[in-house]
Amino acid sequence: MKLSNAFSFLQDLWLGITIAFLPTLKSILRNPMLLLSPSKISQLYMTNVWLVFGDGVDGNAKDAKDTLISPYASGVVLDIGAGHGHTVRYLDRARVSRYIALEPNALMHPHIRAQADDAGFHEADGTLIILSCGAEDTKAILSTLALASPTENNSQPSAAPVDTIVSILTLCTVPDPERTVANMVRDVLKPGGQFLMYEHVLSARSDVAWWQRFWAPLWSVGFDGCRMDRASDVLMRNLKLKDEDGKNVGAWREMRLWRKEGEDEENLFFHSIGRFIRI
Ligand SMILES: C[S@@+](CC[C@H](N)C(=O)[O-])C[C@H]1O[C@@H](n2cnc3c(N)ncnc32)[C@H](O)[C@@H]1O
């Protein structure tokens, strides 16, 4: 691997730090109590980073999203790690009945609201729901959705309520990803529902993977826990669910994984795109 490729991400890291540092510092000076909560500072910093990088990252992924989200997302769509709500730009309003944006960083919620409103999804009529929990908190996801769509006798939360889960550059950040994804697919995604992902992943090339593992701890400090060495594509491909007899069975009835067109194999943020249909 060329050394220039191995070090190229430092430019992004530095840019992120320089861009987000001052506004984050200003907020801390205005509210010094933030110093007691490092996770809030990290969220504030990430919000400032995404204000600058979000549109560019979205533009860079547009072709992939046009082939992944626009033609397939339908019904009730759950966008995990919604960020500033860029996914909603790709939803076909005629085929998507409700957009659920799960984003634990509440500072990003106003941006989600604005983008969703522009795309025709509104909290007032229930076509937009913003969840503040993490993707790992399936109980909170299910109970909020049950409240939003009460059953006739208001007793049991409805069975898995989501038709499409979308994950754009988020599986790199969720804690315990295998368990988180398995729980979401088992409990939140309807049988026959689909999971659409666009993620940067651990390279299959050992030299590139070595550098990804080397830089991952540094990058994750600068970018809210994002791991550049996570093999989300492998995790998704091999995902298992327990069947009625407690046996592990493959989670997918159908799956397709593909690469981003024209992407350099030596890119430390090498992307994988996937569409998975649940059993
Ligand atoms: C790189 S951003 C991607 C945002 C958005 N999907 C996009 O494409 O613009 C990752 C997002 O995941 C969110 N996130 C962090 N921890 C999470 C968790 N446990 N569950 C779900 N999302 C999480 C972050 O707050 C951040 O907004």
PDB file of C-alpha atoms and ligand atoms in Angstrom:
ATOM      1  CA  MET A   1       0.000   0.000   0.000  1.00  0.00           C
ATOM      2  CA  LYS A   2       1.264   3.469  -0.872  1.00  0.00           C
ATOM      3  CA  LEU A   3       2.280   5.457   2.205  1.00  0.00           C
ATOM      4  CA  SER A   4       0.442   8.491   0.862  1.00  0.00           C
ATOM      5  CA  ASN A   5      -2.814   6.458   0.998  1.00  0.00           C
ATOM      6  CA  ALA A   6      -2.031   5.171   4.474  1.00  0.00           C
ATOM      7  CA  PHE A   7      -1.699   8.737   5.772  1.00  0.00           C
ATOM      8  CA  SER A   8      -4.258  10.509   3.595  1.00  0.00           C
ATOM      9  CA  PHE A   9      -7.055  10.417   6.173  1.00  0.00           C
ATOM     10  CA  LEU A  10      -4.988  12.611   8.530  1.00  0.00           C
ATOM     11  CA  GLN A  11      -5.978  15.541   6.341  1.00  0.00           C
ATOM     12  CA  ASP A  12      -9.691  14.850   7.015  1.00  0.00           C
ATOM     13  CA  LEU A  13      -9.011  14.342  10.694  1.00  0.00           C
ATOM     14  CA  TRP A  14      -7.123  17.629  10.896  1.00  0.00           C
ATOM     15  CA  LEU A  15      -9.767  19.478   8.886  1.00  0.00           C
ATOM     16  CA  GLY A  16     -12.486  18.104  11.182  1.00  0.00           C
ATOM     17  CA  ILE A  17     -10.557  19.164  14.258  1.00  0.00           C
ATOM     18  CA  THR A  18      -9.828  22.672  13.001  1.00  0.00           C
ATOM     19  CA  ILE A  19     -13.379  23.233  11.762  1.00  0.00           C
ATOM     20  CA  ALA A  20     -15.228  21.906  14.794  1.00  0.00           C
ATOM     21  CA  PHE A  21     -12.806  22.892  17.537  1.00  0.00           C
ATOM     22  CA  LEU A  22     -13.624  26.611  17.764  1.00  0.00           C
ATOM     23  CA  PRO A  23     -17.433  26.366  17.751  1.00  0.00           C
ATOM     24  CA  THR A  24     -17.203  23.538  20.309  1.00  0.00           C
ATOM     25  CA  LEU A  25     -14.878  25.603  22.501  1.00  0.00           C
ATOM     26  CA  LYS A  26     -17.242  28.585  22.280  1.00  0.00           C
ATOM     27  CA  SER A  27     -20.147  26.429  23.481  1.00  0.00           C
ATOM     28  CA  ILE A  28     -18.044  25.173  26.403  1.00  0.00           C
ATOM     29  CA  LEU A  29     -17.098  28.731  27.369  1.00  0.00           C
ATOM     30  CA  ARG A  30     -20.771  29.717  27.251  1.00  0.00           C
ATOM     31  CA  ASN A  31     -21.731  26.671  29.327  1.00  0.00           C
ATOM     32  CA  PRO A  32     -18.768  25.379  31.386  1.00  0.00           C
ATOM     33  CA  MET A  33     -21.016  22.692  32.943  1.00  0.00           C
ATOM     34  CA  LEU A  34     -20.461  20.795  29.671  1.00  0.00           C
ATOM     35  CA  LEU A  35     -17.012  19.930  30.974  1.00  0.00           C
ATOM     36  CA  LEU A  36     -18.699  17.528  33.362  1.00  0.00           C
ATOM     37  CA  SER A  37     -20.109  15.558  30.459  1.00  0.00           C
ATOM     38  CA  PRO A  38     -17.485  14.433  27.917  1.00  0.00           C
ATOM     39  CA  SER A  39     -20.124  12.561  25.887  1.00  0.00           C
ATOM     40  CA  LYS A  40     -22.080  15.814  25.399  1.00  0.00           C
ATOM     41  CA  ILE A  41     -18.897  17.549  24.254  1.00  0.00           C
ATOM     42  CA  SER A  42     -18.286  14.724  21.801  1.00  0.00           C
ATOM     43  CA  GLN A  43     -21.850  15.084  20.439  1.00  0.00           C
ATOM     44  CA  LEU A  44     -21.468  18.834  20.154  1.00  0.00           C
ATOM     45  CA  TYR A  45     -18.195  18.387  18.316  1.00  0.00           C
ATOM     46  CA  MET A  46     -19.727  15.767  15.958  1.00  0.00           C
ATOM     47  CA  THR A  47     -22.667  18.085  15.214  1.00  0.00           C
ATOM     48  CA  ASN A  48     -20.222  20.814  14.217  1.00  0.00           C
ATOM     49  CA  VAL A  49     -18.221  18.348  12.116  1.00  0.00           C
ATOM     50  CA  TRP A  50     -21.355  17.142  10.325  1.00  0.00           C
ATOM     51  CA  LEU A  51     -22.507  20.708   9.627  1.00  0.00           C
ATOM     52  CA  VAL A  52     -19.395  21.060   7.499  1.00  0.00           C
ATOM     53  CA  PHE A  53     -18.866  17.506   6.209  1.00  0.00           C
ATOM     54  CA  GLY A  54     -22.443  16.185   6.015  1.00  0.00           C
ATOM     55  CA  ASP A  55     -23.354  17.575   2.591  1.00  0.00           C
ATOM     56  CA  GLY A  56     -20.004  16.583   1.066  1.00  0.00           C
ATOM     57  CA  VAL A  57     -20.227  13.037   2.422  1.00  0.00           C
ATOM     58  CA  ASP A  58     -23.773  12.826   1.102  1.00  0.00           C
ATOM     59  CA  GLY A  59     -22.714  14.110  -2.335  1.00  0.00           C
ATOM     60  CA  ASN A  60     -19.936  11.547  -2.431  1.00  0.00           C
ATOM     61  CA  ALA A  61     -22.435   8.778  -1.710  1.00  0.00           C
ATOM     62  CA  LYS A  62     -25.198  10.045  -3.970  1.00  0.00           C
ATOM     63  CA  ASP A  63     -24.746   7.479  -6.758  1.00  0.00           C
ATOM     64  CA  ALA A  64     -24.700   4.634  -4.243  1.00  0.00           C
ATOM     65  CA  LYS A  65     -27.759   5.963  -2.410  1.00  0.00           C
ATOM     66  CA  ASP A  66     -29.600   6.468  -5.697  1.00  0.00           C
ATOM     67  CA  THR A  67     -29.234   2.760  -6.400  1.00  0.00           C
ATOM     68  CA  LEU A  68     -29.753   1.572  -2.827  1.00  0.00           C
ATOM     69  CA  ILE A  69     -32.326   3.765  -1.110  1.00  0.00           C
ATOM     70  CA  SER A  70     -34.443   5.423  -3.787  1.00  0.00           C
ATOM     71  CA  PRO A  71     -35.601   2.248  -5.567  1.00  0.00           C
ATOM     72  CA  TYR A  72     -36.021   0.020  -2.512  1.00  0.00           C
ATOM     73  CA  ALA A  73     -36.965   1.908   0.660  1.00  0.00           C
ATOM     74  CA  SER A  74     -40.677   1.518   1.262  1.00  0.00           C
ATOM     75  CA  GLY A  75     -43.361   1.450   3.952  1.00  0.00           C
ATOM     76  CA  VAL A  76     -42.186   2.388   7.437  1.00  0.00           C
ATOM     77  CA  VAL A  77     -38.501   3.324   7.178  1.00  0.00           C
ATOM     78  CA  LEU A  78     -36.177   3.390  10.184  1.00  0.00           C
ATOM     79  CA  ASP A  79     -32.957   5.335   9.575  1.00  0.00           C
ATOM     80  CA  ILE A  80     -30.419   4.421  12.258  1.00  0.00           C
ATOM     81  CA  GLY A  81     -27.899   7.140  13.111  1.00  0.00           C
ATOM     82  CA  ALA A  82     -29.862   9.594  10.971  1.00  0.00           C
ATOM     83  CA  GLY A  83     -27.351  12.424  11.518  1.00  0.00           C
ATOM     84  CA  HIS A  84     -28.791  15.517   9.870  1.00  0.00           C
ATOM     85  CA  GLY A  85     -31.411  13.496   7.996  1.00  0.00           C
ATOM     86  CA  HIS A  86     -29.701  13.209   4.622  1.00  0.00           C
ATOM     87  CA  THR A  87     -31.373   9.841   3.951  1.00  0.00           C
ATOM     88  CA  VAL A  88     -34.779  11.454   3.671  1.00  0.00           C
ATOM     89  CA  ARG A  89     -33.673  13.132   0.425  1.00  0.00           C
ATOM     90  CA  TYR A  90     -33.660   9.702  -1.222  1.00  0.00           C
ATOM     91  CA  LEU A  91     -37.044   8.475  -0.037  1.00  0.00           C
ATOM     92  CA  ASP A  92     -39.879   8.230  -2.519  1.00  0.00           C
ATOM     93  CA  ARG A  93     -42.736   9.946  -0.654  1.00  0.00           C
ATOM     94  CA  ALA A  94     -45.310   7.896  -2.578  1.00  0.00           C
ATOM     95  CA  ARG A  95     -43.851   4.596  -1.328  1.00  0.00           C
ATOM     96  CA  VAL A  96     -42.685   5.541   2.172  1.00  0.00           C
ATOM     97  CA  SER A  97     -45.477   5.993   4.672  1.00  0.00           C
ATOM     98  CA  ARG A  98     -43.394   7.042   7.677  1.00  0.00           C
ATOM     99  CA  TYR A  99     -39.814   8.158   8.240  1.00  0.00           C
ATOM    100  CA  ILE A 100     -38.401   7.232  11.649  1.00  0.00           C
ATOM    101  CA  ALA A 101     -35.093   8.954  12.297  1.00  0.00           C
ATOM    102  CA  LEU A 102     -33.160   7.375  15.150  1.00  0.00           C
ATOM    103  CA  GLU A 103     -30.465   9.764  16.297  1.00  0.00           C
ATOM    104  CA  PRO A 104     -29.055   9.752  19.861  1.00  0.00           C
ATOM    105  CA  ASN A 105     -27.442  13.149  19.338  1.00  0.00           C
ATOM    106  CA  ALA A 106     -30.347  15.519  20.029  1.00  0.00           C
ATOM    107  CA  LEU A 107     -28.363  18.484  18.714  1.00  0.00           C
ATOM    108  CA  MET A 108     -28.906  17.018  15.242  1.00  0.00           C
ATOM    109  CA  HIS A 109     -32.691  16.770  15.573  1.00  0.00           C
ATOM    110  CA  PRO A 110     -33.508  20.272  14.254  1.00  0.00           C
ATOM    111  CA  HIS A 111     -31.619  19.423  11.042  1.00  0.00           C
ATOM    112  CA  ILE A 112     -33.527  16.145  10.667  1.00  0.00           C
ATOM    113  CA  ARG A 113     -36.821  17.979  11.194  1.00  0.00           C
ATOM    114  CA  ALA A 114     -35.973  20.566   8.549  1.00  0.00           C
ATOM    115  CA  GLN A 115     -34.902  18.016   5.912  1.00  0.00           C
ATOM    116  CA  ALA A 116     -37.852  15.739   6.634  1.00  0.00           C
ATOM    117  CA  ASP A 117     -40.313  18.646   6.416  1.00  0.00           C
ATOM    118  CA  ASP A 118     -38.890  19.557   3.001  1.00  0.00           C
ATOM    119  CA  ALA A 119     -39.402  15.946   1.888  1.00  0.00           C
ATOM    120  CA  GLY A 120     -43.017  15.859   3.097  1.00  0.00           C
ATOM    121  CA  PHE A 121     -42.622  14.011   6.430  1.00  0.00           C
ATOM    122  CA  HIS A 122     -43.969  15.853   9.471  1.00  0.00           C
ATOM    123  CA  GLU A 123     -44.167  15.113  13.183  1.00  0.00           C
ATOM    124  CA  ALA A 124     -47.590  16.787  13.372  1.00  0.00           C
ATOM    125  CA  ASP A 125     -49.255  14.119  11.205  1.00  0.00           C
ATOM    126  CA  GLY A 126     -47.122  11.205  12.469  1.00  0.00           C
ATOM    127  CA  THR A 127     -45.244  10.663   9.202  1.00  0.00           C
ATOM    128  CA  LEU A 128     -42.018  11.708  10.955  1.00  0.00           C
ATOM    129  CA  ILE A 129     -40.836  10.280  14.267  1.00  0.00           C
ATOM    130  CA  ILE A 130     -37.508  11.225  15.801  1.00  0.00           C
ATOM    131  CA  LEU A 131     -36.073   8.782  18.336  1.00  0.00           C
ATOM    132  CA  SER A 132     -33.301   9.841  20.719  1.00  0.00           C
ATOM    133  CA  CYS A 133     -32.156   6.381  21.779  1.00  0.00           C
ATOM    134  CA  GLY A 134     -29.287   4.336  20.347  1.00  0.00           C
ATOM    135  CA  ALA A 135     -29.869   1.549  17.824  1.00  0.00           C
ATOM    136  CA  GLU A 136     -29.000  -0.931  20.584  1.00  0.00           C
ATOM    137  CA  ASP A 137     -32.057   0.095  22.604  1.00  0.00           C
ATOM    138  CA  THR A 138     -34.675  -1.975  20.792  1.00  0.00           C
ATOM    139  CA  LYS A 139     -37.047  -1.792  23.760  1.00  0.00           C
ATOM    140  CA  ALA A 140     -37.184   2.008  23.525  1.00  0.00           C
ATOM    141  CA  ILE A 141     -37.611   1.816  19.741  1.00  0.00           C
ATOM    142  CA  LEU A 142     -40.494  -0.639  20.041  1.00  0.00           C
ATOM    143  CA  SER A 143     -42.278   1.134  22.859  1.00  0.00           C
ATOM    144  CA  THR A 144     -42.118   4.534  21.120  1.00  0.00           C
ATOM    145  CA  LEU A 145     -43.408   3.037  17.889  1.00  0.00           C
ATOM    146  CA  ALA A 146     -46.171   1.198  19.735  1.00  0.00           C
ATOM    147  CA  LEU A 147     -47.315   4.503  21.252  1.00  0.00           C
ATOM    148  CA  ALA A 148     -47.244   6.104  17.813  1.00  0.00           C
ATOM    149  CA  SER A 149     -49.389   3.313  16.324  1.00  0.00           C
ATOM    150  CA  PRO A 150     -51.569   1.980  19.132  1.00  0.00           C
ATOM    151  CA  THR A 151     -53.226  -1.379  18.577  1.00  0.00           C
ATOM    152  CA  GLU A 152     -56.998  -1.578  18.741  1.00  0.00           C
ATOM    153  CA  ASN A 153     -57.217  -2.584  22.395  1.00  0.00           C
ATOM    154  CA  ASN A 154     -54.074  -0.621  23.310  1.00  0.00           C
ATOM    155  CA  SER A 155     -52.654  -3.751  24.905  1.00  0.00           C
ATOM    156  CA  GLN A 156     -49.662  -5.300  23.170  1.00  0.00           C
ATOM    157  CA  PRO A 157     -47.133  -3.372  21.123  1.00  0.00           C
ATOM    158  CA  SER A 158     -47.509  -4.452  17.507  1.00  0.00           C
ATOM    159  CA  ALA A 159     -45.085  -7.092  16.212  1.00  0.00           C
ATOM    160  CA  ALA A 160     -41.986  -5.942  14.349  1.00  0.00           C
ATOM    161  CA  PRO A 161     -43.234  -2.626  12.947  1.00  0.00           C
ATOM    162  CA  VAL A 162     -40.603  -1.589  10.385  1.00  0.00           C
ATOM    163  CA  ASP A 163     -40.478  -2.442   6.666  1.00  0.00           C
ATOM    164  CA  THR A 164     -37.064  -0.984   5.871  1.00  0.00           C
ATOM    165  CA  ILE A 165     -34.038  -0.299   8.052  1.00  0.00           C
ATOM    166  CA  VAL A 166     -31.455   2.044   6.567  1.00  0.00           C
ATOM    167  CA  SER A 167     -27.928   2.342   7.928  1.00  0.00           C
ATOM    168  CA  ILE A 168     -25.710   4.932   6.305  1.00  0.00           C
ATOM    169  CA  LEU A 169     -22.245   5.155   7.876  1.00  0.00           C
ATOM    170  CA  THR A 170     -23.605   4.188  11.275  1.00  0.00           C
ATOM    171  CA  LEU A 171     -22.725   0.515  11.898  1.00  0.00           C
ATOM    172  CA  CYS A 172     -19.145   1.760  12.416  1.00  0.00           C
ATOM    173  CA  THR A 173     -20.312   3.569  15.562  1.00  0.00           C
ATOM    174  CA  VAL A 174     -23.006   1.450  17.244  1.00  0.00           C
ATOM    175  CA  PRO A 175     -21.869  -0.489  20.317  1.00  0.00           C
ATOM    176  CA  ASP A 176     -21.680  -4.299  20.125  1.00  0.00           C
ATOM    177  CA  PRO A 177     -22.743  -4.206  16.450  1.00  0.00           C
ATOM    178  CA  GLU A 178     -23.446  -7.918  16.019  1.00  0.00           C
ATOM    179  CA  ARG A 179     -25.856  -8.038  18.914  1.00  0.00           C
ATOM    180  CA  THR A 180     -27.361  -4.639  18.077  1.00  0.00           C
ATOM    181  CA  VAL A 181     -28.072  -5.597  14.470  1.00  0.00           C
ATOM    182  CA  ALA A 182     -29.368  -9.081  15.381  1.00  0.00           C
ATOM    183  CA  ASN A 183     -31.783  -7.613  17.946  1.00  0.00           C
ATOM    184  CA  MET A 184     -33.000  -4.957  15.550  1.00  0.00           C
ATOM    185  CA  VAL A 185     -33.521  -7.414  12.727  1.00  0.00           C
ATOM    186  CA  ARG A 186     -35.260  -9.940  14.992  1.00  0.00           C
ATOM    187  CA  ASP A 187     -37.515  -7.535  16.896  1.00  0.00           C
ATOM    188  CA  VAL A 188     -37.942  -4.394  14.815  1.00  0.00           C
ATOM    189  CA  LEU A 189     -37.793  -5.513  11.173  1.00  0.00           C
ATOM    190  CA  LYS A 190     -40.825  -7.299   9.754  1.00  0.00           C
ATOM    191  CA  PRO A 191     -40.289 -10.750   8.224  1.00  0.00           C
ATOM    192  CA  GLY A 192     -39.626 -10.073   4.548  1.00  0.00           C
ATOM    193  CA  GLY A 193     -38.485  -6.536   5.440  1.00  0.00           C
ATOM    194  CA  GLN A 194     -35.225  -5.171   4.134  1.00  0.00           C
ATOM    195  CA  PHE A 195     -32.021  -3.794   5.604  1.00  0.00           C
ATOM    196  CA  LEU A 196     -30.172  -1.334   3.369  1.00  0.00           C
ATOM    197  CA  MET A 197     -26.624  -0.387   4.252  1.00  0.00           C
ATOM    198  CA  TYR A 198     -23.889   1.878   2.959  1.00  0.00           C
ATOM    199  CA  GLU A 199     -20.857   1.596   5.231  1.00  0.00           C
ATOM    200  CA  HIS A 200     -17.116   2.011   5.190  1.00  0.00           C
ATOM    201  CA  VAL A 201     -15.650  -1.361   6.136  1.00  0.00           C
ATOM    202  CA  LEU A 202     -12.501  -3.240   7.053  1.00  0.00           C
ATOM    203  CA  SER A 203     -10.634  -3.985   3.840  1.00  0.00           C
ATOM    204  CA  ALA A 204     -10.234  -7.547   2.588  1.00  0.00           C
ATOM    205  CA  ARG A 205      -6.653  -6.559   1.694  1.00  0.00           C
ATOM    206  CA  SER A 206      -4.374  -7.333   4.608  1.00  0.00           C
ATOM    207  CA  ASP A 207      -2.062  -4.337   4.047  1.00  0.00           C
ATOM    208  CA  VAL A 208      -4.977  -1.868   3.976  1.00  0.00           C
ATOM    209  CA  ALA A 209      -6.612  -3.604   6.961  1.00  0.00           C
ATOM    210  CA  TRP A 210      -3.348  -3.268   8.900  1.00  0.00           C
ATOM    211  CA  TRP A 211      -3.405   0.502   8.497  1.00  0.00           C
ATOM    212  CA  GLN A 212      -7.109   0.675   9.313  1.00  0.00           C
ATOM    213  CA  ARG A 213      -6.468  -1.196  12.573  1.00  0.00           C
ATOM    214  CA  PHE A 214      -3.468   1.006  13.298  1.00  0.00           C
ATOM    215  CA  TRP A 215      -5.372   4.283  12.892  1.00  0.00           C
ATOM    216  CA  ALA A 216      -8.746   3.139  14.266  1.00  0.00           C
ATOM    217  CA  PRO A 217      -8.187   4.203  17.921  1.00  0.00           C
ATOM    218  CA  LEU A 218      -7.063   7.707  16.902  1.00  0.00           C
ATOM    219  CA  TRP A 219      -9.905   8.161  14.410  1.00  0.00           C
ATOM    220  CA  SER A 220     -12.502   6.942  16.888  1.00  0.00           C
ATOM    221  CA  VAL A 221     -11.438   9.601  19.426  1.00  0.00           C
ATOM    222  CA  GLY A 222     -11.731  12.332  16.773  1.00  0.00           C
ATOM    223  CA  PHE A 223     -15.043  11.065  15.319  1.00  0.00           C
ATOM    224  CA  ASP A 224     -17.443  10.110  18.095  1.00  0.00           C
ATOM    225  CA  GLY A 225     -16.414   6.456  18.393  1.00  0.00           C
ATOM    226  CA  CYS A 226     -16.475   5.665  14.650  1.00  0.00           C
ATOM    227  CA  ARG A 227     -14.311   2.549  13.990  1.00  0.00           C
ATOM    228  CA  MET A 228     -12.567   2.448  10.639  1.00  0.00           C
ATOM    229  CA  ASP A 229     -11.636  -1.202  11.243  1.00  0.00           C
ATOM    230  CA  ARG A 230     -15.160  -2.613  11.509  1.00  0.00           C
ATOM    231  CA  ALA A 231     -16.112  -5.417   9.112  1.00  0.00           C
ATOM    232  CA  SER A 232     -19.786  -4.442   8.915  1.00  0.00           C
ATOM    233  CA  ASP A 233     -20.203  -6.174   5.542  1.00  0.00           C
ATOM    234  CA  VAL A 234     -18.992  -9.514   6.967  1.00  0.00           C
ATOM    235  CA  LEU A 235     -21.139  -9.044  10.063  1.00  0.00           C
ATOM    236  CA  MET A 236     -24.225  -8.442   7.930  1.00  0.00           C
ATOM    237  CA  ARG A 237     -23.529 -11.309   5.545  1.00  0.00           C
ATOM    238  CA  ASN A 238     -23.087 -13.794   8.379  1.00  0.00           C
ATOM    239  CA  LEU A 239     -25.854 -12.506  10.627  1.00  0.00           C
ATOM    240  CA  LYS A 240     -27.763 -15.262  12.426  1.00  0.00           C
ATOM    241  CA  LEU A 241     -31.099 -15.271  14.225  1.00  0.00           C
ATOM    242  CA  LYS A 242     -32.437 -17.918  16.597  1.00  0.00           C
ATOM    243  CA  ASP A 243     -35.309 -19.953  15.204  1.00  0.00           C
ATOM    244  CA  GLU A 244     -38.236 -21.315  17.250  1.00  0.00           C
ATOM    245  CA  ASP A 245     -36.103 -24.249  18.448  1.00  0.00           C
ATOM    246  CA  GLY A 246     -33.304 -21.927  19.561  1.00  0.00           C
ATOM    247  CA  LYS A 247     -31.094 -22.931  16.639  1.00  0.00           C
ATOM    248  CA  ASN A 248     -28.998 -20.308  14.844  1.00  0.00           C
ATOM    249  CA  VAL A 249     -30.215 -19.766  11.301  1.00  0.00           C
ATOM    250  CA  GLY A 250     -29.137 -17.300   8.623  1.00  0.00           C
ATOM    251  CA  ALA A 251     -31.037 -14.025   8.982  1.00  0.00           C
ATOM    252  CA  TRP A 252     -31.471 -13.379   5.269  1.00  0.00           C
ATOM    253  CA  ARG A 253     -33.689 -14.875   2.595  1.00  0.00           C
ATOM    254  CA  GLU A 254     -31.845 -12.878  -0.023  1.00  0.00           C
ATOM    255  CA  MET A 255     -28.818 -10.611   0.012  1.00  0.00           C
ATOM    256  CA  ARG A 256     -26.638  -8.624  -2.328  1.00  0.00           C
ATOM    257  CA  LEU A 257     -23.405  -6.858  -1.425  1.00  0.00           C
ATOM    258  CA  TRP A 258     -21.566  -4.650  -3.874  1.00  0.00           C
ATOM    259  CA  ARG A 259     -18.766  -2.132  -4.034  1.00  0.00           C
ATOM    260  CA  LYS A 260     -18.888   1.549  -4.735  1.00  0.00           C
ATOM    261  CA  GLU A 261     -18.082   2.093  -8.370  1.00  0.00           C
ATOM    262  CA  GLY A 262     -14.583   3.344  -9.109  1.00  0.00           C
ATOM    263  CA  GLU A 263     -13.431   3.367  -5.482  1.00  0.00           C
ATOM    264  CA  ASP A 264      -9.717   2.895  -4.875  1.00  0.00           C
ATOM    265  CA  GLU A 265      -9.027  -0.351  -2.975  1.00  0.00           C
ATOM    266  CA  GLU A 266      -6.439   1.506  -0.930  1.00  0.00           C
ATOM    267  CA  ASN A 267      -8.979   3.975   0.404  1.00  0.00           C
ATOM    268  CA  LEU A 268      -8.996   3.548   4.199  1.00  0.00           C
ATOM    269  CA  PHE A 269     -12.722   4.293   4.050  1.00  0.00           C
ATOM    270  CA  PHE A 270     -13.494   1.631   1.497  1.00  0.00           C
ATOM    271  CA  HIS A 271     -17.286   1.294   1.156  1.00  0.00           C
ATOM    272  CA  SER A 272     -19.596  -1.649   0.973  1.00  0.00           C
ATOM    273  CA  ILE A 273     -23.223  -1.381  -0.128  1.00  0.00           C
ATOM    274  CA  GLY A 274     -25.769  -4.036   0.735  1.00  0.00           C
ATOM    275  CA  ARG A 275     -29.413  -4.993   0.472  1.00  0.00           C
ATOM    276  CA  PHE A 276     -30.617  -7.792   2.743  1.00  0.00           C
ATOM    277  CA  ILE A 277     -34.093  -9.300   2.900  1.00  0.00           C
ATOM    278  CA  ARG A 278     -35.072 -10.806   6.243  1.00  0.00           C
ATOM    279  CA  ILE A 279     -36.348 -14.375   6.493  1.00  0.00           C
TER     280      ILE A 279
HETATM  281  C1  LIG B   1     -21.227   9.347  10.430  1.00  0.00           C
HETATM  282  S1  LIG B   1     -22.750   9.812  11.079  1.00  0.00           S
HETATM  283  C2  LIG B   1     -23.837   9.355   9.760  1.00  0.00           C
HETATM  284  C3  LIG B   1     -25.072  10.191   9.723  1.00  0.00           C
HETATM  285  C4  LIG B   1     -26.081   9.882   8.608  1.00  0.00           C
HETATM  286  N1  LIG B   1     -26.460   8.495   8.581  1.00  0.00           N
HETATM  287  C5  LIG B   1     -25.592  10.337   7.281  1.00  0.00           C
HETATM  288  O1  LIG B   1     -25.369   9.500   6.418  1.00  0.00           O
HETATM  289  O2  LIG B   1     -25.418  11.539   7.076  1.00  0.00           O
HETATM  290  C6  LIG B   1     -23.095   8.533  12.307  1.00  0.00           C
HETATM  291  C7  LIG B   1     -24.286   8.858  13.164  1.00  0.00           C
HETATM  292  O3  LIG B   1     -24.520   7.768  14.063  1.00  0.00           O
HETATM  293  C8  LIG B   1     -24.992   8.326  15.277  1.00  0.00           C
HETATM  294  N2  LIG B   1     -24.830   7.353  16.373  1.00  0.00           N
HETATM  295  C9  LIG B   1     -23.888   7.334  17.342  1.00  0.00           C
HETATM  296  N3  LIG B   1     -24.110   6.321  18.208  1.00  0.00           N
HETATM  297  C10 LIG B   1     -25.218   5.681  17.766  1.00  0.00           C
HETATM  298  C11 LIG B   1     -25.972   4.566  18.248  1.00  0.00           C
HETATM  299  N4  LIG B   1     -25.600   3.901  19.341  1.00  0.00           N
HETATM  300  N5  LIG B   1     -27.076   4.205  17.560  1.00  0.00           N
HETATM  301  C12 LIG B   1     -27.448   4.867  16.451  1.00  0.00           C
HETATM  302  N6  LIG B   1     -26.779   5.930  15.953  1.00  0.00           N
HETATM  303  C13 LIG B   1     -25.679   6.328  16.601  1.00  0.00           C
HETATM  304  C14 LIG B   1     -24.160   9.586  15.455  1.00  0.00           C
HETATM  305  O4  LIG B   1     -24.756  10.492  16.357  1.00  0.00           O
HETATM  306  C15 LIG B   1     -24.100  10.100  14.025  1.00  0.00           C
HETATM  307  O5  LIG B   1     -25.133  10.994  13.753  1.00  0.00           O
END
